[in-house]
Amino acid sequence: MKSLRQHLENLKADGKTLLVPYIMAGDHADGIAGLPKTIDFLAENGASAIEVGIPFSDPVADGPVIELAGIRSLKNGTTLRKVIDTLKTVKTDIPLVIMSYFNPIYKYGIEQFVNDLKATPVKGLILPDVPREHENMIAPFLTNTDIALVPLVTLTSIPERQAELVNGAEGFIYAVTVNGVTGADRDYRADLNQHLAKLAEISDAPVLAGFGVSSIAHVEKFRQAVDGVIVGSYIVKGLHEGKTAEIAEFLQKSSQI
């Protein structure tokens, strides 16, 4: 079992709510140099793992808050290489998960990218534009590493597809809670928890709900069906606006639900 999944399984066994905040690398007053401070802040306030976004010019899965964060990051000169070089300096017991699109990794060089990640705390990889059918472009390079490829399961995935996606998951299952892009204050469909509970039943790996999670009430709702949540736009917006005390309180309360 890869360490990302083992870490989350251990927290789950202790009755913890799994909590994965998302941040955009380089979206900081200090640019990419601020990334280690943000990671430390989230780790100190109850994050189970931390999703680190890579800015990209065509972010098809990102809503307006994260898209703007990516634009700010790119203006700060952030590149995938600079992110990895910075992550090599980070010391943390919390596993990091890179969220990127395939193009920056392809440009970097897939084999070089994976090899360079080995010197960082990165234990997972999320690629929203790489479907299961095309995972062979990167999965072979991850085989003998401690880096898990995290599958996304959408609301439109039929039961057979869900079973295929969760089979052999090495990290966790990213359960997408809405049709469309990321963003806070989303309206969830009435039978969402039923959908999530069924997904949790067929998955051996921890299941986390993401897209639109922005309140304690959301965490409480999803905790009834799955093991935890991924929180993106709420965290990104709060950090940009300097609301660290509010974010710290949210993380601390959520991790105890």
mmCIF file of N, CA, C and O in Angstrom, residues 80 83-84 87-88 98 105 108 110-125 138 142 145 147:
data_model
loop_
_atom_site.group_PDB
_atom_site.id
_atom_site.type_symbol
_atom_site.label_atom_id
_atom_site.label_comp_id
_atom_site.label_asym_id
_atom_site.label_seq_id
_atom_site.Cartn_x
_atom_site.Cartn_y
_atom_site.Cartn_z
ATOM 1 N N LEU A 80 6.138 24.784 -13.237
ATOM 2 C CA LEU A 80 6.161 23.466 -12.603
ATOM 3 C C LEU A 80 7.538 23.167 -12.033
ATOM 4 O O LEU A 80 7.662 22.621 -10.928
ATOM 5 N N VAL A 83 7.973 24.968 -8.796
ATOM 6 C CA VAL A 83 7.176 24.347 -7.734
ATOM 7 C C VAL A 83 7.910 23.135 -7.182
ATOM 8 O O VAL A 83 8.036 22.971 -5.956
ATOM 9 N N ILE A 84 8.402 22.279 -8.061
ATOM 10 C CA ILE A 84 9.081 21.062 -7.596
ATOM 11 C C ILE A 84 10.366 21.419 -6.858
ATOM 12 O O ILE A 84 10.667 20.833 -5.803
ATOM 13 N N LEU A 87 9.299 22.473 -3.472
ATOM 14 C CA LEU A 87 8.816 21.349 -2.665
ATOM 15 C C LEU A 87 9.961 20.473 -2.159
ATOM 16 O O LEU A 87 9.820 19.810 -1.129
ATOM 17 N N LYS A 88 11.082 20.483 -2.851
ATOM 18 C CA LYS A 88 12.250 19.726 -2.381
ATOM 19 C C LYS A 88 12.780 20.287 -1.062
ATOM 20 O O LYS A 88 13.472 19.584 -0.315
ATOM 21 N N ILE A 98 -0.092 16.594 -5.885
ATOM 22 C CA ILE A 98 -0.033 17.560 -6.978
ATOM 23 C C ILE A 98 -1.318 17.462 -7.801
ATOM 24 O O ILE A 98 -1.742 16.382 -8.187
ATOM 25 N N ILE A 105 3.205 18.680 -17.446
ATOM 26 C CA ILE A 105 4.023 17.506 -17.112
ATOM 27 C C ILE A 105 4.683 16.945 -18.368
ATOM 28 O O ILE A 105 5.859 16.567 -18.360
ATOM 29 N N TYR A 108 7.491 19.173 -19.248
ATOM 30 C CA TYR A 108 8.584 18.970 -18.274
ATOM 31 C C TYR A 108 9.380 17.717 -18.625
ATOM 32 O O TYR A 108 10.596 17.654 -18.441
ATOM 33 N N ILE A 110 7.843 13.482 -18.678
ATOM 34 C CA ILE A 110 7.115 12.669 -17.698
ATOM 35 C C ILE A 110 8.065 11.914 -16.771
ATOM 36 O O ILE A 110 7.912 11.945 -15.546
ATOM 37 N N GLU A 111 9.035 11.252 -17.346
ATOM 38 C CA GLU A 111 9.969 10.474 -16.516
ATOM 39 C C GLU A 111 10.759 11.377 -15.581
ATOM 40 O O GLU A 111 10.936 11.062 -14.392
ATOM 41 N N GLN A 112 11.221 12.520 -16.090
ATOM 42 C CA GLN A 112 11.973 13.463 -15.263
ATOM 43 C C GLN A 112 11.103 14.016 -14.147
ATOM 44 O O GLN A 112 11.544 14.163 -12.997
ATOM 45 N N PHE A 113 9.849 14.326 -14.481
ATOM 46 C CA PHE A 113 8.884 14.826 -13.502
ATOM 47 C C PHE A 113 8.722 13.845 -12.339
ATOM 48 O O PHE A 113 8.836 14.221 -11.167
ATOM 49 N N VAL A 114 8.484 12.590 -12.646
ATOM 50 C CA VAL A 114 8.288 11.579 -11.605
ATOM 51 C C VAL A 114 9.562 11.392 -10.795
ATOM 52 O O VAL A 114 9.521 11.311 -9.553
ATOM 53 N N ASN A 115 10.699 11.357 -11.453
ATOM 54 C CA ASN A 115 11.967 11.197 -10.734
ATOM 55 C C ASN A 115 12.226 12.364 -9.790
ATOM 56 O O ASN A 115 12.689 12.178 -8.657
ATOM 57 N N ASP A 116 11.913 13.580 -10.245
ATOM 58 C CA ASP A 116 12.138 14.755 -9.405
ATOM 59 C C ASP A 116 11.183 14.793 -8.211
ATOM 60 O O ASP A 116 11.535 15.282 -7.132
ATOM 61 N N LEU A 117 9.978 14.258 -8.386
ATOM 62 C CA LEU A 117 9.016 14.223 -7.277
ATOM 63 C C LEU A 117 9.493 13.338 -6.130
ATOM 64 O O LEU A 117 9.083 13.527 -4.983
ATOM 65 N N LYS A 118 10.345 12.377 -6.434
ATOM 66 C CA LYS A 118 10.812 11.451 -5.391
ATOM 67 C C LYS A 118 11.574 12.172 -4.289
ATOM 68 O O LYS A 118 11.675 11.668 -3.165
ATOM 69 N N ALA A 119 12.096 13.355 -4.586
ATOM 70 C CA ALA A 119 12.855 14.124 -3.591
ATOM 71 C C ALA A 119 11.977 15.129 -2.863
ATOM 72 O O ALA A 119 12.481 16.017 -2.173
ATOM 73 N N THR A 120 10.656 14.980 -2.992
ATOM 74 C CA THR A 120 9.703 15.893 -2.356
ATOM 75 C C THR A 120 8.745 15.096 -1.473
ATOM 76 O O THR A 120 8.728 13.874 -1.527
ATOM 77 N N PRO A 121 7.901 15.778 -0.674
ATOM 78 C CA PRO A 121 6.879 15.068 0.117
ATOM 79 C C PRO A 121 5.634 14.713 -0.703
ATOM 80 O O PRO A 121 4.614 14.336 -0.133
ATOM 81 N N VAL A 122 5.686 14.835 -2.035
ATOM 82 C CA VAL A 122 4.524 14.542 -2.883
ATOM 83 C C VAL A 122 4.283 13.036 -2.926
ATOM 84 O O VAL A 122 5.176 12.261 -3.293
ATOM 85 N N LYS A 123 3.070 12.631 -2.550
ATOM 86 C CA LYS A 123 2.710 11.209 -2.513
ATOM 87 C C LYS A 123 1.497 10.890 -3.392
ATOM 88 O O LYS A 123 1.037 9.744 -3.403
ATOM 89 N N GLY A 124 0.985 11.916 -4.095
ATOM 90 C CA GLY A 124 -0.178 11.684 -4.933
ATOM 91 C C GLY A 124 -0.211 12.628 -6.110
ATOM 92 O O GLY A 124 0.450 13.677 -6.105
ATOM 93 N N LEU A 125 -0.979 12.245 -7.129
ATOM 94 C CA LEU A 125 -1.065 13.022 -8.346
ATOM 95 C C LEU A 125 -2.503 12.974 -8.869
ATOM 96 O O LEU A 125 -3.086 11.893 -9.006
ATOM 97 N N ILE A 138 1.156 7.887 -18.131
ATOM 98 C CA ILE A 138 1.937 8.247 -16.933
ATOM 99 C C ILE A 138 2.034 7.116 -15.905
ATOM 100 O O ILE A 138 3.036 7.006 -15.189
ATOM 101 N N LEU A 142 4.926 5.545 -12.563
ATOM 102 C CA LEU A 142 4.631 5.605 -11.128
ATOM 103 C C LEU A 142 4.698 4.240 -10.453
ATOM 104 O O LEU A 142 4.633 4.151 -9.228
ATOM 105 N N THR A 145 7.164 3.639 -7.565
ATOM 106 C CA THR A 145 7.330 4.821 -6.720
ATOM 107 C C THR A 145 6.295 4.792 -5.599
ATOM 108 O O THR A 145 5.421 3.930 -5.560
ATOM 109 N N ILE A 147 4.182 7.238 -5.276
ATOM 110 C CA ILE A 147 3.261 8.277 -5.732
ATOM 111 C C ILE A 147 2.010 7.620 -6.303
ATOM 112 O O ILE A 147 2.086 6.820 -7.243
#
